[in-house]
PDB file of C-alpha atoms in Angstrom:
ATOM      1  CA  UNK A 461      30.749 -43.471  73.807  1.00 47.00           C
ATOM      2  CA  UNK A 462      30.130 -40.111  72.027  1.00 58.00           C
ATOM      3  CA  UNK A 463      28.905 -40.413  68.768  1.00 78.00           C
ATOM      4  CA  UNK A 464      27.616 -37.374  66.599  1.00 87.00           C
ATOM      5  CA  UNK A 465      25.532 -38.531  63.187  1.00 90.00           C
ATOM      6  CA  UNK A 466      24.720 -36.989  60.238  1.00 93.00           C
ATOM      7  CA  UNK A 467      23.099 -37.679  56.770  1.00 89.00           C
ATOM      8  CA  UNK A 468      26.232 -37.285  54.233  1.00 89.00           C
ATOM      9  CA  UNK A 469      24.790 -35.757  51.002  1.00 94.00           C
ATOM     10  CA  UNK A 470      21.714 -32.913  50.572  1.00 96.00           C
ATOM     11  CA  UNK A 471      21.092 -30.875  47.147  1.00 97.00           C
ATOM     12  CA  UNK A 472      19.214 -27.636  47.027  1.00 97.00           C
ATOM     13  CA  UNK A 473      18.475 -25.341  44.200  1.00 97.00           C
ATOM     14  CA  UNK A 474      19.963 -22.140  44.847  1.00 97.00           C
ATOM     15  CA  UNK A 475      17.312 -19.848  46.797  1.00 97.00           C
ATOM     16  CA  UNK A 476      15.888 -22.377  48.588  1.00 97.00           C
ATOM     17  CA  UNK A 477      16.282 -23.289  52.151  1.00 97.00           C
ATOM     18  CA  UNK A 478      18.588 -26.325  52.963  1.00 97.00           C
ATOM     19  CA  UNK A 479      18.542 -28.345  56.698  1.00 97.00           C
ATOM     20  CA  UNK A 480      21.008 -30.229  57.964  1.00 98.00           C
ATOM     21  CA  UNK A 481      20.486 -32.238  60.846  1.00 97.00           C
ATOM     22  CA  UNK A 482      22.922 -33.581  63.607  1.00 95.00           C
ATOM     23  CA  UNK A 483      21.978 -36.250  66.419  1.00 94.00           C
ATOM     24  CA  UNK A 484      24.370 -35.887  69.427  1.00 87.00           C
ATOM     25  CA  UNK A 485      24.895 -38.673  72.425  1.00 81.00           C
ATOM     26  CA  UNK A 486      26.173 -36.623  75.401  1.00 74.00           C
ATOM     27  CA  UNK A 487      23.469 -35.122  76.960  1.00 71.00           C
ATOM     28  CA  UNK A 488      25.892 -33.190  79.058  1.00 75.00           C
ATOM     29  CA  UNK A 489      27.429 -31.152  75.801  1.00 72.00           C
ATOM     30  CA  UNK A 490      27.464 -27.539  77.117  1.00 78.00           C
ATOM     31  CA  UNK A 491      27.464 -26.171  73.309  1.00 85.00           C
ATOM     32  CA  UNK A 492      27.094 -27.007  70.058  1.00 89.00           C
ATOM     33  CA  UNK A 493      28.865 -25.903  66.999  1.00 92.00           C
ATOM     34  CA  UNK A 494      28.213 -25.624  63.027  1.00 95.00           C
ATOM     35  CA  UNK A 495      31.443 -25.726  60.890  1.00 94.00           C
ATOM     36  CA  UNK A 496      32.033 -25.385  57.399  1.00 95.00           C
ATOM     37  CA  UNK A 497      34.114 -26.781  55.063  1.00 93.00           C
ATOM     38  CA  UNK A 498      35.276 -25.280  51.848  1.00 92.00           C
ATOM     39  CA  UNK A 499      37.006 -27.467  49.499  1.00 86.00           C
ATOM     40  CA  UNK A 500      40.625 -27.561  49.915  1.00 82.00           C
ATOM     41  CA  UNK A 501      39.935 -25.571  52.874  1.00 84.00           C
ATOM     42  CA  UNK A 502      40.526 -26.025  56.872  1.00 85.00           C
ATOM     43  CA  UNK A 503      37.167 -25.522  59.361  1.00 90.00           C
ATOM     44  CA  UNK A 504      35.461 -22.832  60.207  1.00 90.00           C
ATOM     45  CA  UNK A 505      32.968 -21.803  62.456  1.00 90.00           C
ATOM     46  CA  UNK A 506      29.759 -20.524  61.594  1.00 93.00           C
ATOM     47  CA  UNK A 507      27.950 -20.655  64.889  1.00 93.00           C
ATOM     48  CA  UNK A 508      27.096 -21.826  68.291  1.00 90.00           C
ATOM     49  CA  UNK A 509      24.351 -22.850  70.232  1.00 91.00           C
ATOM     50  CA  UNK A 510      24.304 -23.101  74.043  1.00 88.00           C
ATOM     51  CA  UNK A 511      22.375 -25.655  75.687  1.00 85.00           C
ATOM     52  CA  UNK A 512      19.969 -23.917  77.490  1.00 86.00           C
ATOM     53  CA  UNK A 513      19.013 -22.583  74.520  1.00 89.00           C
ATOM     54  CA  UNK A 514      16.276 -24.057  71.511  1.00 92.00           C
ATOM     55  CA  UNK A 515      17.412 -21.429  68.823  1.00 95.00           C
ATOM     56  CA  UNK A 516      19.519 -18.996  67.730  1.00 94.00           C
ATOM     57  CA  UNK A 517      19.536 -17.204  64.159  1.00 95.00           C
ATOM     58  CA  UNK A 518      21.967 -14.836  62.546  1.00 92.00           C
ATOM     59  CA  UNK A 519      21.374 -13.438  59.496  1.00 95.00           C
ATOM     60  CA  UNK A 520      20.329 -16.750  57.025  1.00 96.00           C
ATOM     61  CA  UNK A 521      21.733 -19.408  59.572  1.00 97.00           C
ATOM     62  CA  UNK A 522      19.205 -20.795  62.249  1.00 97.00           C
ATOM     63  CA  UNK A 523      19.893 -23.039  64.694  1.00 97.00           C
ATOM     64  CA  UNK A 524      17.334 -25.365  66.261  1.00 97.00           C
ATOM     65  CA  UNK A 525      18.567 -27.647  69.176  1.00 95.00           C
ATOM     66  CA  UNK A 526      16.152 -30.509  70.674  1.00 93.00           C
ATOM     67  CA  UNK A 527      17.760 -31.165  73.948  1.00 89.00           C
ATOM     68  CA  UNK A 528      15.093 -34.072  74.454  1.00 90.00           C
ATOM     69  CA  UNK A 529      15.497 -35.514  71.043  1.00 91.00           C
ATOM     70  CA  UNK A 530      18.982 -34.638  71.413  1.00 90.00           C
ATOM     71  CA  UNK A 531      18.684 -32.973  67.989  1.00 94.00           C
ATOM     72  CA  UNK A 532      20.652 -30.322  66.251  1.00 95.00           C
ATOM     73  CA  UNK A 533      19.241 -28.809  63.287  1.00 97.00           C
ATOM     74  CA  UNK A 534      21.150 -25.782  60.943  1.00 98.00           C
ATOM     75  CA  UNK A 535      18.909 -24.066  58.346  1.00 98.00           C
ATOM     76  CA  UNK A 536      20.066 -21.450  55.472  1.00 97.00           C
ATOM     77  CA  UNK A 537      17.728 -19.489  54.070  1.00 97.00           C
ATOM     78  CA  UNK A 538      17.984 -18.097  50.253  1.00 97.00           C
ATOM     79  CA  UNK A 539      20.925 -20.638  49.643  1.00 98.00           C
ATOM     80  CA  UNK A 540      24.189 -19.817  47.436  1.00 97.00           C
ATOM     81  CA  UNK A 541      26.243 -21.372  45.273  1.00 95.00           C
ATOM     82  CA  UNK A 542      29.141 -20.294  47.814  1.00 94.00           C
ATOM     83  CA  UNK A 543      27.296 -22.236  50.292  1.00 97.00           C
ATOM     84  CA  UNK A 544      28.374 -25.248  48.567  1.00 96.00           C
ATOM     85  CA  UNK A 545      30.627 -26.501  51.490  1.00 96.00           C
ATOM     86  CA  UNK A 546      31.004 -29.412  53.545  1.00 95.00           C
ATOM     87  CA  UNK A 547      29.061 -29.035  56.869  1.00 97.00           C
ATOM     88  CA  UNK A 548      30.239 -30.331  60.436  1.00 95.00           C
ATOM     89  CA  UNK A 549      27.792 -30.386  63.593  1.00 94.00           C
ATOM     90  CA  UNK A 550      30.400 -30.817  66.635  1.00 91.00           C
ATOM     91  CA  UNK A 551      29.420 -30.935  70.693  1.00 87.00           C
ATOM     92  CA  UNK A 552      32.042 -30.100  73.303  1.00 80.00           C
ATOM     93  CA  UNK A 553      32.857 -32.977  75.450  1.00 67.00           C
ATOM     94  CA  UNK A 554      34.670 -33.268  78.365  1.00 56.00           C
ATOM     95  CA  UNK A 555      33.519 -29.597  80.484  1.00 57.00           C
ATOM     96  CA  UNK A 556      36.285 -27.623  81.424  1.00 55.00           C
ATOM     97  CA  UNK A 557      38.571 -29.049  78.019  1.00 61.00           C
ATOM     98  CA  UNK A 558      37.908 -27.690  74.135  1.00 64.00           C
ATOM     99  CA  UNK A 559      37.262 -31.106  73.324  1.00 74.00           C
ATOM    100  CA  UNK A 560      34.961 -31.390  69.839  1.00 82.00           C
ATOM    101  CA  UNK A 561      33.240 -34.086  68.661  1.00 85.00           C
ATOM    102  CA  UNK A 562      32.795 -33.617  65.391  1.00 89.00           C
ATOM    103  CA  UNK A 563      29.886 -35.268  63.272  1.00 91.00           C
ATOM    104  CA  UNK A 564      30.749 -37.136  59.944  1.00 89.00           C
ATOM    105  CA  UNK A 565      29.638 -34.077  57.759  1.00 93.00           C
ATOM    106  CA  UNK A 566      26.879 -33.535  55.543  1.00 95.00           C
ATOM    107  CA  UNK A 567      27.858 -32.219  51.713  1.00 95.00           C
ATOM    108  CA  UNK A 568      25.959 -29.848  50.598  1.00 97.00           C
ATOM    109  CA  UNK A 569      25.434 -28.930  46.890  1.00 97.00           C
ATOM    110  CA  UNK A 570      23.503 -25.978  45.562  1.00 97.00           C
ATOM    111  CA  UNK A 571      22.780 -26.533  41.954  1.00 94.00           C
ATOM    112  CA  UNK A 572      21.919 -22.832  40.284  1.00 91.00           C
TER     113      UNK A 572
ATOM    114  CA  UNK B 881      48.449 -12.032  62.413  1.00 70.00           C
ATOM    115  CA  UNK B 882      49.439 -15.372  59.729  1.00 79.00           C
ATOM    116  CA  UNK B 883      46.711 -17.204  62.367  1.00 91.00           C
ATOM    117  CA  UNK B 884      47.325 -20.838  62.219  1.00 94.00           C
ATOM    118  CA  UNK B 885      50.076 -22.599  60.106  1.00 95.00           C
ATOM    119  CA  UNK B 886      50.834 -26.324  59.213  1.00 96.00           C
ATOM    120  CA  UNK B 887      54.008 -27.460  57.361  1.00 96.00           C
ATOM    121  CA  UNK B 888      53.961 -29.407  54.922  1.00 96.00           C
ATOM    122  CA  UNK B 889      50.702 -29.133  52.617  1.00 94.00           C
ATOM    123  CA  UNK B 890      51.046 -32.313  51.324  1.00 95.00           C
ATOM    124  CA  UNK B 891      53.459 -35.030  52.248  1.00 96.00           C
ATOM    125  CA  UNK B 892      54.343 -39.117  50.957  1.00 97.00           C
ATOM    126  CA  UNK B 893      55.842 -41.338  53.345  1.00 97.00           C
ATOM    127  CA  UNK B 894      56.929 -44.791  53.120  1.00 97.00           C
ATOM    128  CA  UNK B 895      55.938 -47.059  55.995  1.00 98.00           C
ATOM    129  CA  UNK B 896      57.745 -47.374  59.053  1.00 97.00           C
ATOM    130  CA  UNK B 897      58.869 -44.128  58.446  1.00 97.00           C
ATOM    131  CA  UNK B 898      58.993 -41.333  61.081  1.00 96.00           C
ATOM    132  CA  UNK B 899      57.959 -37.287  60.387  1.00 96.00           C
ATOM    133  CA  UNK B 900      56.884 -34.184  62.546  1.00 98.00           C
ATOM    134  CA  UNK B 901      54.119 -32.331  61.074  1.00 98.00           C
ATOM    135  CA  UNK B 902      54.929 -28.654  62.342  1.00 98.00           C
ATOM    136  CA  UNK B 903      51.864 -26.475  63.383  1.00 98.00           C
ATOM    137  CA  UNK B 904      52.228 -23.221  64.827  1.00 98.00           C
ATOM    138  CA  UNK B 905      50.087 -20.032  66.077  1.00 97.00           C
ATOM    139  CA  UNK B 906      50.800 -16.545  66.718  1.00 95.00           C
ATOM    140  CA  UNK B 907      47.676 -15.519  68.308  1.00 93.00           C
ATOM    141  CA  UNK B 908      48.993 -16.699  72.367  1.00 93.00           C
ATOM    142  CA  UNK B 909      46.157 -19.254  72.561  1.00 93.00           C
ATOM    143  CA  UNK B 910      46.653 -21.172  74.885  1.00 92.00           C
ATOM    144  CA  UNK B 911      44.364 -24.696  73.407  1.00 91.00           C
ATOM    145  CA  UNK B 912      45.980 -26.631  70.355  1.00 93.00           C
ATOM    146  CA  UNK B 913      44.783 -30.100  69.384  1.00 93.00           C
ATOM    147  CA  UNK B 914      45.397 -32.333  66.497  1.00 96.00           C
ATOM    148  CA  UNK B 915      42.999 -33.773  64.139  1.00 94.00           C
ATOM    149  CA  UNK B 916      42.490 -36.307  61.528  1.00 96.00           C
ATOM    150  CA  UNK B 917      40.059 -36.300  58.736  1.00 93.00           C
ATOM    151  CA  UNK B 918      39.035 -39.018  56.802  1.00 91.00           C
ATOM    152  CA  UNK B 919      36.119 -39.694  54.859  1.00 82.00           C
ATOM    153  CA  UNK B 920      32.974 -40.571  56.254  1.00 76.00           C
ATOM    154  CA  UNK B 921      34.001 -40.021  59.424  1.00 79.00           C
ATOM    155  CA  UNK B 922      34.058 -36.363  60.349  1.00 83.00           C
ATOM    156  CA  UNK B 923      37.224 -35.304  62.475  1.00 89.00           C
ATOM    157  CA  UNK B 924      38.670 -37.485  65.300  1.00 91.00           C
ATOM    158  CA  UNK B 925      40.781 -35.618  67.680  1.00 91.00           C
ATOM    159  CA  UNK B 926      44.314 -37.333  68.239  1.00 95.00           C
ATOM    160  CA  UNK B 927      45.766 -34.916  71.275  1.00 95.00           C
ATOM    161  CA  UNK B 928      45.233 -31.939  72.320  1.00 92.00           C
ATOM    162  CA  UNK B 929      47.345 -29.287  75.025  1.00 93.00           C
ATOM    163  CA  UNK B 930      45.565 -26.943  77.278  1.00 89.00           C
ATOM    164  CA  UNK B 931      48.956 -24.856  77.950  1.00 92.00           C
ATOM    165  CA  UNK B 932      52.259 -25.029  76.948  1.00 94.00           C
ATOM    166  CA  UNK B 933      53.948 -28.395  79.077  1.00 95.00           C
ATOM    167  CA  UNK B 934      50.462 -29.980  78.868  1.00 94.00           C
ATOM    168  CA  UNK B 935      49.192 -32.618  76.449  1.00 95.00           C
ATOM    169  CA  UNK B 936      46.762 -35.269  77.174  1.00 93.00           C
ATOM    170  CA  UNK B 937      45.025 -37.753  74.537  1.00 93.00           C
ATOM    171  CA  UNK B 938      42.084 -37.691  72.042  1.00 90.00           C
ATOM    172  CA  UNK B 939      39.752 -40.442  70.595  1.00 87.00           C
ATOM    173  CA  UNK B 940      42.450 -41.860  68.523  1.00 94.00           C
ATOM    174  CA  UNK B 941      46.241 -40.668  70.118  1.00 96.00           C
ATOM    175  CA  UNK B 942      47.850 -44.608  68.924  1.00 96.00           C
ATOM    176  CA  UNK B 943      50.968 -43.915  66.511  1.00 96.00           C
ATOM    177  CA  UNK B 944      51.448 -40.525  67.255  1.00 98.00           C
ATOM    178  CA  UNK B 945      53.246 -38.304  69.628  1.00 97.00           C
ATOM    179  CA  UNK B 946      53.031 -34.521  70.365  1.00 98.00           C
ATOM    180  CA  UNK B 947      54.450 -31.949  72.646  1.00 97.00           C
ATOM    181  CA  UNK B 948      54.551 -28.743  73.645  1.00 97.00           C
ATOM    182  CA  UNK B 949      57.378 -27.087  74.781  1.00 97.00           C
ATOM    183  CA  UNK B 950      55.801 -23.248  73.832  1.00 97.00           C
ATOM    184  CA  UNK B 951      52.951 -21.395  73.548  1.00 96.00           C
ATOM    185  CA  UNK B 952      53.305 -21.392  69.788  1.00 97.00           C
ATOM    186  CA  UNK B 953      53.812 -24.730  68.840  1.00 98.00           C
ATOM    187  CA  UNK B 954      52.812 -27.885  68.834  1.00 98.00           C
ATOM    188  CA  UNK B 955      54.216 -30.761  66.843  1.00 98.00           C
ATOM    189  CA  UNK B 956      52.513 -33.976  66.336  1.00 98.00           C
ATOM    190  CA  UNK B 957      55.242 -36.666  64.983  1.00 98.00           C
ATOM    191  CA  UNK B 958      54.340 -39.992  63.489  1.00 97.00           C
ATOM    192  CA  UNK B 959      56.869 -42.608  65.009  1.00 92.00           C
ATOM    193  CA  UNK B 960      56.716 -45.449  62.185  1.00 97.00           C
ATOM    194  CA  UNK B 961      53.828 -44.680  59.476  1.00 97.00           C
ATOM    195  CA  UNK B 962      51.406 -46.784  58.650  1.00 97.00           C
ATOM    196  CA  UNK B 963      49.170 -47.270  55.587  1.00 97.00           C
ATOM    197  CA  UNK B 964      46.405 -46.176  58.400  1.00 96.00           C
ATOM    198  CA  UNK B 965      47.573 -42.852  58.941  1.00 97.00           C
ATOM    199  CA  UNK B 966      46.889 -41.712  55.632  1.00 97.00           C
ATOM    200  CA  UNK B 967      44.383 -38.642  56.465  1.00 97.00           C
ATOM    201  CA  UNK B 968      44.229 -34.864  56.166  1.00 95.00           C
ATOM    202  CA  UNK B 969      45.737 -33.723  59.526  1.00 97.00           C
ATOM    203  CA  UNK B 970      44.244 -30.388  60.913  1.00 95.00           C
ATOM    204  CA  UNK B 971      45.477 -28.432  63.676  1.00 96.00           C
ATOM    205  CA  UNK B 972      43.511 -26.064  65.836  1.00 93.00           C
ATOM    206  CA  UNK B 973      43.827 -23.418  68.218  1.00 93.00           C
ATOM    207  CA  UNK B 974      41.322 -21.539  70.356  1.00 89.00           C
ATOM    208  CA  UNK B 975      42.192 -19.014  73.748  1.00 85.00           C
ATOM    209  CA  UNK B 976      40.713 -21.634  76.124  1.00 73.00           C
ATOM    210  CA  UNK B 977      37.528 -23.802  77.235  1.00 63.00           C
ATOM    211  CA  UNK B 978      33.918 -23.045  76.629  1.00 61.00           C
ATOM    212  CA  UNK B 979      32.408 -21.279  73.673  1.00 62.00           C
ATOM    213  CA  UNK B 980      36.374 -20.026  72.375  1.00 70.00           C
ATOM    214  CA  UNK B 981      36.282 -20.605  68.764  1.00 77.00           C
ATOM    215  CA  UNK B 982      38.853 -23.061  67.134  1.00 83.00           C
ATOM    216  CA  UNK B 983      40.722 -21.590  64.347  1.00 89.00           C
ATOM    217  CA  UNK B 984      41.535 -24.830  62.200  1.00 91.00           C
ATOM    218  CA  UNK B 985      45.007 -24.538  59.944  1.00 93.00           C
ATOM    219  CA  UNK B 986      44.973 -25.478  56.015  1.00 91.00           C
ATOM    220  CA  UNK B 987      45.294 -28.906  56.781  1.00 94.00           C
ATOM    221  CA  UNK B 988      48.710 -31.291  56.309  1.00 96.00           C
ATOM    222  CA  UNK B 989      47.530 -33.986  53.419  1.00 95.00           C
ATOM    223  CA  UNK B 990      49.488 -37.096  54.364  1.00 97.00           C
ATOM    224  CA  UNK B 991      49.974 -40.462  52.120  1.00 97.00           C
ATOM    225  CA  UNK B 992      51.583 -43.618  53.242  1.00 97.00           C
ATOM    226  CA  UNK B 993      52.384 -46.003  50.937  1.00 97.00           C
TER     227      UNK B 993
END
């Protein structure tokens, strides 16, 4: 079945970089997503990667996506204190449907 | 545009009892689905609708039923709660398939006891 995996907990000092990393099953996942998480808060989406793609960056997000390794990597450069967030890795499953897998979420704590 | 909305924030139910948890959208999208949040365990889509009249199930659609009578809404009702439905419920919109972002609502907190 689909499974998308995730380490739970990273701490950065603010101005460093953080990764997060993301391992994905379906090979046939068109894109895949980075949400965030504020506390209290719903989702929402900070970016997108399309499969036939390895990276993408805007502004202090990259992406880095091994297709072989089935590997999904986010990395924020100069991190904030208001990136303190809970982060979601998610792959669209099922083609022509908006179905999301989401990953389990990795917390992410910048201590100042 | 209020975007997505859920009713009620927070919400304790005794089990075996019933509730709808109201979601609605104003921007004519035509994808809603239903999700569950616990902890540890990401989110787990319940059901989802590709167009008004249409609902099919998620991963985890047991206990719950939805439908979808407008554009605008979708309801997801809990027939007879359980102590395993306690979760933060999200609902989501997007305009369709593909790379259409999913606008996620506040979230419905839900405790059975």
């Amino acid at each position: 079945g689909e499974d998308v995996e995730q380490s739970l907990f990273l701490s950065v000092r603010e101005g460093d970089s953080s990764v997060i990393n993301c391992t994905y099953t379906d090979s046939s996942s068109t894109y895949l997503y980075w949400y965030k998480q504020e506390p209290g808060a719903g989702l929402q989406l900070l970016t997108y990667i399309f499969s036939n793609m390895d990276m993408k960056q805007d502004q202090r997000l990259t992406v880095l996506l091994n297709k072989k390794d089935k590997h999904l990597s986010l990395r924020i450069a100069d991190t904030q204190t208001g990136d303190s967030a809970i982060y979601f890795c998610a792959e669209m499953f099922g083609g022509a449907t908006n179905k999301l897998i989401f990953g389990t979420g990795t917390l992410l704590a910048v201590q100042p | 545009n209020a975007g997505v909305t859920q009713t009620p924030k927070f919400q304790v139910l005794k089990t075996g009892q019933s509730m709808t948890l109201q979601c609605a959208q104003d921007m004519n999208h035509e994808y809603m689905s239903w999700y569950r949040q616990d902890p540890g365990m990401g989110l787990r889509l319940i059901h989802y609708s590709v167009g008004a009249g249409i609902t099919d199930q998620g991963e985890v659609p047991n206990g719950y039923n939805v439908s979808r009578s407008t554009t605008e809404d979708f309801p997801l009702r809990l027939l007879s709660a359980a102590p395993s439905q306690t979760s933060v419920y999200f609902c989501a919109s997007s305009y369709g398939a593909g790379v259409n972002e999913q606008y996620f609502g506040p979230g419905t907190r839900l405790t059975v006891t």
